[in-house]
Tab-separated table of C-alpha atoms in Angstrom:
chain	number	residue	atom	x	y	z
M	1	MET	CA	-11.670	47.742	11.246
M	2	ALA	CA	-8.272	47.268	12.852
M	3	GLU	CA	-5.207	48.478	11.012
M	4	LEU	CA	-3.661	45.742	8.827
M	5	ASP	CA	0.139	45.428	8.877
M	6	LEU	CA	1.648	42.919	6.440
M	7	MET	CA	5.245	43.750	7.283
M	8	ALA	CA	7.334	40.959	8.725
M	9	PRO	CA	10.908	40.931	10.027
M	10	GLY	CA	13.557	40.471	7.388
M	11	PRO	CA	11.979	41.334	4.015
M	12	LEU	CA	13.589	39.988	0.860
M	13	PRO	CA	16.801	41.823	-0.226
M	14	GLY	CA	16.144	44.638	-2.651
M	15	ILE	CA	12.365	44.654	-1.924
M	16	THR	CA	10.795	47.191	0.407
M	17	ALA	CA	7.916	45.772	2.386
M	18	HIS	CA	4.849	47.963	2.869
M	19	SER	CA	1.914	47.838	5.222
M	20	LEU	CA	-1.475	47.794	3.562
M	21	ALA	CA	-3.734	50.850	3.779
M	22	THR	CA	-6.368	50.892	6.474
M	23	LEU	CA	-9.938	51.472	5.401
M	24	SER	CA	-12.090	53.813	7.471
M	25	PRO	CA	-14.962	51.989	9.107
M	26	ASP	CA	-17.682	54.314	7.888
M	27	SER	CA	-17.253	54.905	4.202
M	28	GLY	CA	-14.431	52.515	3.258
M	29	SER	CA	-12.395	55.430	1.910
M	30	ALA	CA	-8.827	55.919	3.106
M	31	SER	CA	-7.474	58.844	5.094
M	32	PRO	CA	-4.976	61.184	3.396
M	33	ALA	CA	-2.074	59.354	4.970
M	34	GLU	CA	-3.577	56.091	3.867
M	35	GLU	CA	-4.151	57.487	0.382
M	36	GLU	CA	-0.411	58.193	0.212
M	37	ASP	CA	0.345	54.637	1.326
M	38	LYS	CA	-1.970	53.300	-1.305
M	39	GLY	CA	-0.049	55.304	-3.841
M	40	SER	CA	3.112	53.588	-2.683
M	41	LEU	CA	1.385	50.266	-3.256
M	42	GLY	CA	0.775	51.140	-6.864
M	43	SER	CA	-2.931	52.172	-6.623
M	44	PRO	CA	-3.996	49.182	-8.740
M	45	GLN	CA	-7.605	50.306	-8.848
M	46	GLY	CA	-6.614	53.680	-10.221
M	47	GLU	CA	-4.276	52.099	-12.764
M	48	ILE	CA	-6.948	49.738	-13.998
M	49	GLU	CA	-9.476	52.500	-14.219
M	50	GLY	CA	-6.979	54.530	-16.205
M	51	GLN	CA	-6.425	51.580	-18.526
M	52	ASP	CA	-10.168	51.214	-18.884
M	53	THR	CA	-10.519	54.720	-20.266
M	54	GLY	CA	-12.324	54.591	-23.523
M	55	THR	CA	-14.266	51.464	-22.725
M	56	GLY	CA	-17.371	53.579	-22.115
M	57	LEU	CA	-19.276	55.647	-24.654
M	58	GLN	CA	-20.223	59.248	-23.955
M	59	GLY	CA	-23.884	59.461	-23.072
M	60	GLY	CA	-26.023	62.524	-22.525
M	61	PRO	CA	-24.720	65.734	-20.983
M	62	GLY	CA	-23.195	65.221	-17.596
M	63	GLY	CA	-23.343	61.410	-17.944
M	64	GLU	CA	-21.196	58.597	-19.283
M	65	GLY	CA	-22.729	55.714	-21.186
M	66	GLU	CA	-21.119	52.293	-20.914
M	67	LYS	CA	-19.982	50.066	-23.711
M	68	GLU	CA	-21.324	46.540	-24.064
M	69	ILE	CA	-19.102	43.964	-22.320
M	70	LEU	CA	-17.706	41.573	-24.948
M	71	CYS	CA	-16.298	38.050	-24.717
M	72	ASP	CA	-12.534	37.977	-24.251
M	73	PHE	CA	-12.206	34.676	-26.124
M	74	CYS	CA	-13.870	35.815	-29.353
M	75	LEU	CA	-11.494	37.136	-31.996
M	76	GLY	CA	-11.536	40.330	-34.048
M	77	ALA	CA	-14.797	41.769	-35.275
M	78	SER	CA	-16.636	38.548	-34.446
M	79	ARG	CA	-16.613	39.246	-30.697
M	80	VAL	CA	-20.031	38.813	-29.134
M	81	ARG	CA	-21.619	39.942	-25.884
M	82	ALA	CA	-20.412	38.240	-22.702
M	83	VAL	CA	-23.003	36.429	-20.598
M	84	LYS	CA	-20.805	35.625	-17.600
M	85	SER	CA	-17.537	36.696	-15.989
M	86	CYS	CA	-15.241	34.301	-14.128
M	87	LEU	CA	-13.612	35.887	-11.085
M	88	THR	CA	-11.200	32.959	-10.906
M	89	CYS	CA	-10.009	33.166	-14.512
M	90	MET	CA	-10.613	36.952	-14.603
M	91	VAL	CA	-12.078	36.597	-18.102
M	92	ASN	CA	-15.428	37.467	-19.708
M	93	TYR	CA	-17.153	34.629	-21.574
M	94	CYS	CA	-19.883	34.490	-24.176
M	95	GLU	CA	-22.405	31.662	-24.110
M	96	GLU	CA	-20.297	29.469	-26.435
M	97	HIS	CA	-17.006	29.958	-24.601
M	98	LEU	CA	-18.692	29.550	-21.222
M	99	ARG	CA	-19.541	25.923	-21.989
M	100	PRO	CA	-16.274	24.468	-20.555
M	101	HIS	CA	-17.124	26.044	-17.180
M	102	GLN	CA	-20.561	24.454	-17.315
M	103	GLU	CA	-19.580	21.035	-18.647
M	104	ASN	CA	-16.110	20.426	-17.173
M	105	SER	CA	-16.392	19.373	-13.531
M	106	LYS	CA	-12.890	20.693	-12.846
M	107	LEU	CA	-14.114	24.232	-13.539
M	108	HIS	CA	-17.296	24.059	-11.452
M	109	SER	CA	-15.460	25.576	-8.472
M	110	HIS	CA	-14.785	28.800	-10.409
M	111	GLN	CA	-16.829	31.785	-9.277
M	112	LEU	CA	-19.099	33.052	-12.061
M	113	THR	CA	-20.896	36.404	-11.941
M	114	GLU	CA	-22.879	38.606	-14.238
M	115	PRO	CA	-20.658	40.265	-16.850
M	116	VAL	CA	-18.379	42.916	-15.318
M	117	LYS	CA	-15.740	45.248	-16.738
M	118	ASP	CA	-12.140	44.183	-16.966
M	119	ARG	CA	-11.222	46.550	-14.136
M	120	ASP	CA	-13.700	44.779	-11.839
M	121	LEU	CA	-12.245	41.374	-12.786
M	122	ARG	CA	-8.967	42.443	-11.229
M	123	THR	CA	-10.383	41.943	-7.768
M	124	CYS	CA	-9.961	39.312	-5.100
M	125	PRO	CA	-12.142	36.349	-6.121
M	126	ALA	CA	-12.790	35.524	-2.457
M	127	HIS	CA	-13.576	38.978	-1.070
M	128	HIS	CA	-14.317	40.965	-4.257
M	129	SER	CA	-11.943	43.653	-2.992
M	130	PRO	CA	-9.191	45.410	-4.961
M	131	LEU	CA	-5.888	43.567	-5.149
M	132	VAL	CA	-3.424	45.876	-3.411
M	133	ALA	CA	-0.328	43.790	-2.563
M	134	PHE	CA	1.734	40.753	-3.513
M	135	CYS	CA	2.378	38.002	-0.950
M	136	HIS	CA	5.895	36.641	-1.420
M	137	PRO	CA	5.562	33.324	0.463
M	138	ASP	CA	2.373	32.383	-1.402
M	139	ARG	CA	3.364	34.088	-4.670
M	140	GLN	CA	-0.047	35.679	-5.298
M	141	CYS	CA	-1.794	39.029	-5.330
M	142	ILE	CA	-3.957	39.681	-2.270
M	143	CYS	CA	-6.510	42.190	-1.059
M	144	GLN	CA	-6.699	43.888	2.312
M	145	GLU	CA	-8.974	41.215	3.800
M	146	CYS	CA	-6.636	38.444	2.589
M	147	GLY	CA	-3.818	40.186	4.447
M	148	GLN	CA	-5.863	40.127	7.645
M	149	GLY	CA	-6.737	36.481	7.173
M	150	GLU	CA	-4.768	33.594	5.710
M	151	HIS	CA	-1.856	35.818	4.617
M	152	LYS	CA	-1.495	37.620	7.922
M	153	GLY	CA	2.132	38.087	8.957
M	154	HIS	CA	3.443	37.171	5.476
M	155	ILE	CA	6.019	39.359	3.777
M	156	SER	CA	4.236	41.429	1.158
M	157	VAL	CA	5.072	44.383	-1.057
M	158	SER	CA	3.144	46.731	-3.279
M	159	LEU	CA	2.130	45.460	-6.688
M	160	ASP	CA	4.498	47.898	-8.405
M	161	ALA	CA	7.425	46.800	-6.234
M	162	ALA	CA	6.565	43.154	-6.863
M	163	ARG	CA	6.385	43.820	-10.604
M	164	ARG	CA	9.788	45.566	-10.575
M	165	ASP	CA	11.279	42.648	-8.673
M	166	LYS	CA	9.725	40.032	-10.947
M	167	GLU	CA	10.689	42.014	-14.054
M	168	ALA	CA	14.299	42.041	-12.840
M	169	GLU	CA	14.051	38.315	-12.143
M	170	LEU	CA	12.475	37.809	-15.568
M	171	ARG	CA	15.366	39.641	-17.253
M	172	VAL	CA	17.874	37.411	-15.441
M	173	THR	CA	15.862	34.359	-16.498
M	174	GLN	CA	15.755	35.642	-20.074
M	175	LEU	CA	19.518	36.173	-20.127
M	176	ASP	CA	20.125	32.715	-18.677
M	177	LEU	CA	17.721	31.189	-21.185
M	178	GLU	CA	19.402	33.069	-24.034
M	179	ARG	CA	22.781	31.812	-22.821
M	180	LYS	CA	21.549	28.213	-22.684
M	181	LEU	CA	19.840	28.629	-26.057
M	182	LYS	CA	23.072	29.917	-27.588
M	183	LEU	CA	25.031	27.022	-26.083
M	184	ASN	CA	22.442	24.588	-27.422
M	185	GLU	CA	22.514	26.169	-30.872
M	186	ASN	CA	26.317	26.061	-30.843
M	187	ALA	CA	26.178	22.378	-29.903
M	188	ILE	CA	23.734	21.726	-32.759
M	189	ALA	CA	26.006	23.635	-35.133
M	190	ARG	CA	28.999	21.573	-34.011
M	191	LEU	CA	27.059	18.352	-34.474
M	192	GLN	CA	26.006	19.440	-37.956
M	193	ALA	CA	29.578	20.398	-38.780
M	194	ASN	CA	30.823	17.059	-37.458
M	195	HIS	CA	28.211	15.099	-39.427
M	196	LYS	CA	30.189	15.238	-42.646
M	197	SER	CA	33.439	14.667	-40.763
M	198	VAL	CA	32.013	11.508	-39.195
M	199	LEU	CA	30.859	10.209	-42.573
M	200	VAL	CA	34.246	10.940	-44.159
M	201	SER	CA	36.179	9.417	-41.248
M	202	VAL	CA	34.112	6.232	-41.199
M	203	SER	CA	34.375	5.984	-44.977
M	204	GLU	CA	38.161	6.244	-44.757
M	205	VAL	CA	38.314	3.501	-42.122
M	206	LYS	CA	35.994	1.329	-44.232
M	207	MET	CA	38.327	1.744	-47.209
M	208	VAL	CA	41.310	0.759	-45.068
M	209	ALA	CA	39.400	-2.236	-43.692
M	210	GLU	CA	38.346	-3.362	-47.174
M	211	GLU	CA	41.922	-2.964	-48.393
M	212	GLN	CA	43.380	-4.896	-45.460
M	213	PHE	CA	40.810	-7.680	-45.659
M	214	GLY	CA	41.384	-7.803	-49.410
M	215	GLU	CA	45.093	-8.297	-48.790
M	216	LEU	CA	44.264	-10.899	-46.168
M	217	LEU	CA	41.999	-12.784	-48.582
M	218	ALA	CA	44.681	-12.574	-51.279
M	219	ALA	CA	47.275	-13.919	-48.831
M	220	MET	CA	44.901	-16.744	-47.865
M	221	ARG	CA	44.294	-17.604	-51.516
M	222	LYS	CA	48.064	-17.575	-52.165
M	223	ALA	CA	48.700	-19.729	-49.082
M	224	GLN	CA	46.037	-22.153	-50.296
M	225	ALA	CA	47.589	-22.277	-53.761
M	226	ASP	CA	51.077	-22.815	-52.263
M	227	VAL	CA	49.823	-25.653	-50.059
M	228	MET	CA	48.022	-27.300	-52.972
M	229	LEU	CA	51.102	-26.958	-55.209
M	230	PHE	CA	53.313	-28.371	-52.446
M	231	LEU	CA	51.014	-31.358	-52.025
M	232	GLU	CA	50.851	-31.905	-55.764
M	233	GLU	CA	54.655	-31.847	-56.001
M	234	LYS	CA	54.923	-34.357	-53.166
M	235	GLU	CA	52.305	-36.473	-54.869
M	236	GLN	CA	54.144	-36.401	-58.190
M	237	ALA	CA	57.460	-37.183	-56.492
M	238	ALA	CA	55.954	-40.146	-54.637
M	239	LEU	CA	54.233	-41.449	-57.789
M	240	SER	CA	57.419	-41.059	-59.778
M	241	GLN	CA	59.370	-42.895	-57.098
M	242	ALA	CA	56.792	-45.680	-57.028
M	243	SER	CA	56.852	-45.925	-60.814
M	244	GLY	CA	60.650	-46.263	-60.798
M	245	ILE	CA	60.550	-48.968	-58.173
M	246	LYS	CA	57.860	-50.788	-60.119
M	247	THR	CA	59.947	-50.708	-63.304
M	248	HIS	CA	62.948	-52.007	-61.411
M	249	LEU	CA	60.913	-54.800	-59.841
M	250	GLU	CA	59.494	-55.801	-63.200
M	251	HIS	CA	63.058	-56.000	-64.561
M	252	ARG	CA	64.062	-58.095	-61.581
M	253	SER	CA	61.110	-60.388	-62.205
M	254	ALA	CA	62.342	-60.986	-65.737
M	255	GLU	CA	65.861	-61.656	-64.430
M	256	MET	CA	64.570	-64.029	-61.785
M	257	GLU	CA	62.542	-65.840	-64.422
M	258	LYS	CA	65.756	-66.371	-66.342
M	259	SER	CA	67.514	-67.518	-63.161
M	260	LYS	CA	64.697	-69.929	-62.539
M	261	GLN	CA	65.173	-71.429	-65.966
M	262	GLU	CA	68.931	-71.523	-65.394
M	263	LEU	CA	68.456	-73.384	-62.135
M	264	GLY	CA	66.242	-75.863	-63.920
M	265	ARG	CA	68.938	-76.421	-66.480
M	266	ILE	CA	71.614	-76.902	-63.812
M	267	ALA	CA	69.430	-79.287	-61.934
M	268	GLY	CA	69.266	-81.496	-65.071
M	269	ILE	CA	73.095	-81.899	-65.348
M	270	SER	CA	74.037	-85.522	-64.612
M	271	ASN	CA	77.788	-84.901	-64.343
M	272	THR	CA	78.519	-84.104	-60.767
M	273	VAL	CA	81.651	-82.010	-61.420
M	274	LEU	CA	79.895	-79.995	-64.106
M	275	PHE	CA	76.815	-79.584	-61.848
M	276	LEU	CA	78.907	-78.180	-59.048
M	277	GLU	CA	80.817	-75.860	-61.334
M	278	GLU	CA	77.681	-74.514	-62.977
M	279	TYR	CA	75.787	-74.073	-59.685
M	280	CYS	CA	78.708	-72.269	-58.001
M	281	LYS	CA	79.030	-69.995	-61.021
M	282	PHE	CA	75.297	-69.233	-60.793
M	283	LYS	CA	75.543	-68.376	-57.119
M	284	ASP	CA	78.444	-66.016	-57.740
M	285	ILE	CA	76.460	-63.868	-60.167
M	286	GLU	CA	73.078	-64.093	-58.347
M	287	ASP	CA	71.871	-60.757	-56.883
M	288	SER	CA	69.912	-61.541	-53.769
M	289	SER	CA	69.270	-57.913	-52.755
M	290	PHE	CA	65.790	-56.428	-53.202
M	291	PRO	CA	65.016	-52.697	-53.442
M	292	SER	CA	62.802	-51.115	-50.732
M	293	VAL	CA	59.249	-50.773	-51.890
M	294	TYR	CA	58.147	-48.620	-48.889
M	295	ILE	CA	57.489	-44.948	-49.673
M	296	GLY	CA	57.317	-42.901	-46.449
M	297	LEU	CA	54.991	-40.216	-47.845
M	298	LYS	CA	52.224	-40.907	-45.331
M	299	ASP	CA	54.400	-39.861	-42.408
M	300	LYS	CA	55.340	-36.672	-44.231
M	301	LEU	CA	51.686	-35.986	-45.073
M	302	SER	CA	50.707	-36.352	-41.401
M	303	GLY	CA	53.197	-33.632	-40.466
M	304	ILE	CA	51.964	-31.414	-43.281
M	305	HIS	CA	48.364	-31.950	-42.164
M	306	LYS	CA	49.253	-30.811	-38.611
M	307	VAL	CA	51.004	-27.676	-39.857
M	308	ILE	CA	48.006	-26.715	-42.004
M	309	THR	CA	45.496	-27.388	-39.187
M	310	ASP	CA	47.450	-25.503	-36.507
M	311	SER	CA	48.031	-22.526	-38.799
M	312	THR	CA	44.345	-22.396	-39.759
M	313	VAL	CA	43.202	-22.505	-36.115
M	314	HIS	CA	45.603	-19.667	-35.270
M	315	LEU	CA	44.344	-17.532	-38.152
M	316	ILE	CA	40.713	-18.154	-37.169
M	317	GLN	CA	41.451	-17.054	-33.604
M	318	LEU	CA	43.081	-13.874	-34.885
M	319	LEU	CA	40.031	-13.144	-37.033
M	320	GLN	CA	37.688	-13.757	-34.100
M	321	ASN	CA	39.730	-11.334	-31.971
M	322	TYR	CA	39.025	-8.524	-34.451
M	323	LYS	CA	35.634	-7.711	-32.878
M	324	GLU	CA	36.912	-8.039	-29.299
M	325	LYS	CA	39.794	-5.655	-29.964
M	326	LEU	CA	37.453	-3.159	-31.619
M	327	GLN	CA	35.072	-3.293	-28.619
M	328	GLU	CA	37.942	-2.789	-26.168
M	329	PHE	CA	39.152	0.207	-28.177
M	330	ALA	CA	35.620	1.643	-28.236
M	331	LYS	CA	35.332	1.335	-24.428
M	332	GLU	CA	38.647	3.130	-23.937
M	333	GLY	CA	37.447	5.856	-26.319
M	334	GLU	CA	34.247	6.293	-24.296
M	335	LYS	CA	36.261	6.800	-21.102
M	336	LEU	CA	38.346	9.526	-22.768
M	337	SER	CA	35.428	11.222	-24.521
M	338	VAL	CA	34.106	14.508	-23.142
M	339	GLY	CA	30.345	15.001	-22.958
M	340	CYS	CA	28.505	18.089	-24.142
M	341	ASP	CA	27.893	20.272	-21.058
M	342	LEU	CA	25.150	22.855	-21.468
């Protein structure tokens, strides 16, 4: 088998790229130099085997019995024997927990095998070879055959180096997440602190608005009372004037009735000299003037009606402008407001 080299020009900063170990064509075991290179790649098979220590039971002398492979999805003491292992999920399944792989068409492409140990699950699902490196462009663990095939020429590092790099990246992500979480919690705390302030502030403005509108209603009621009193006074003055004129006219009627009788008497005088004297005397004392019976209240009332109408229209317009002014103020406030930047 030709030597596999996964190094590529320009590896990622802070990450040392390694070439994968070359397997000898006869036994598949690596040469001493290659064993050292495998050690630099983290020796995943050795690590997994070390982690698997204790999974087997001691058998007879010189031998090692193996423990029953249990389902990874069963919990606690209720774990039962696995019937299949999924090389895609890298999990052992009992008959009950294997059902999704059998019934869900999306999982039919997963590679199922007879139950194998956890250490054997950590192998390449395509080539069933140990995973020995991490391919950066494809962000996945690969075996030696993967490196010679679809991942050939990709930048790759040992599993340990990849873990160190991803752990460092994870710590940065954790710190950034903690920072954002703290900012978010601070924003929530500020909102909670402002909740009462908002309620108090709005309540204060409501009280002012109720007070001002109360004063406005009181002023409107007073203006209404003043207008009604003014009209009543004008009405009483006009009625009183009309009553006075009527009394005067009634008195004049009585006087004219007397004059009428006097004229009848004068007309019956046969003596010409006496007739002339009496008639001329009557004319000298006769009052031919008549008082004006026109009361110009209607013209005054027309002017009063116009004042009341114009003033009412103006007040209504002012009241209608309340909402428009509030909306304009709100828009200006939105322009000046600062958003919460997390």
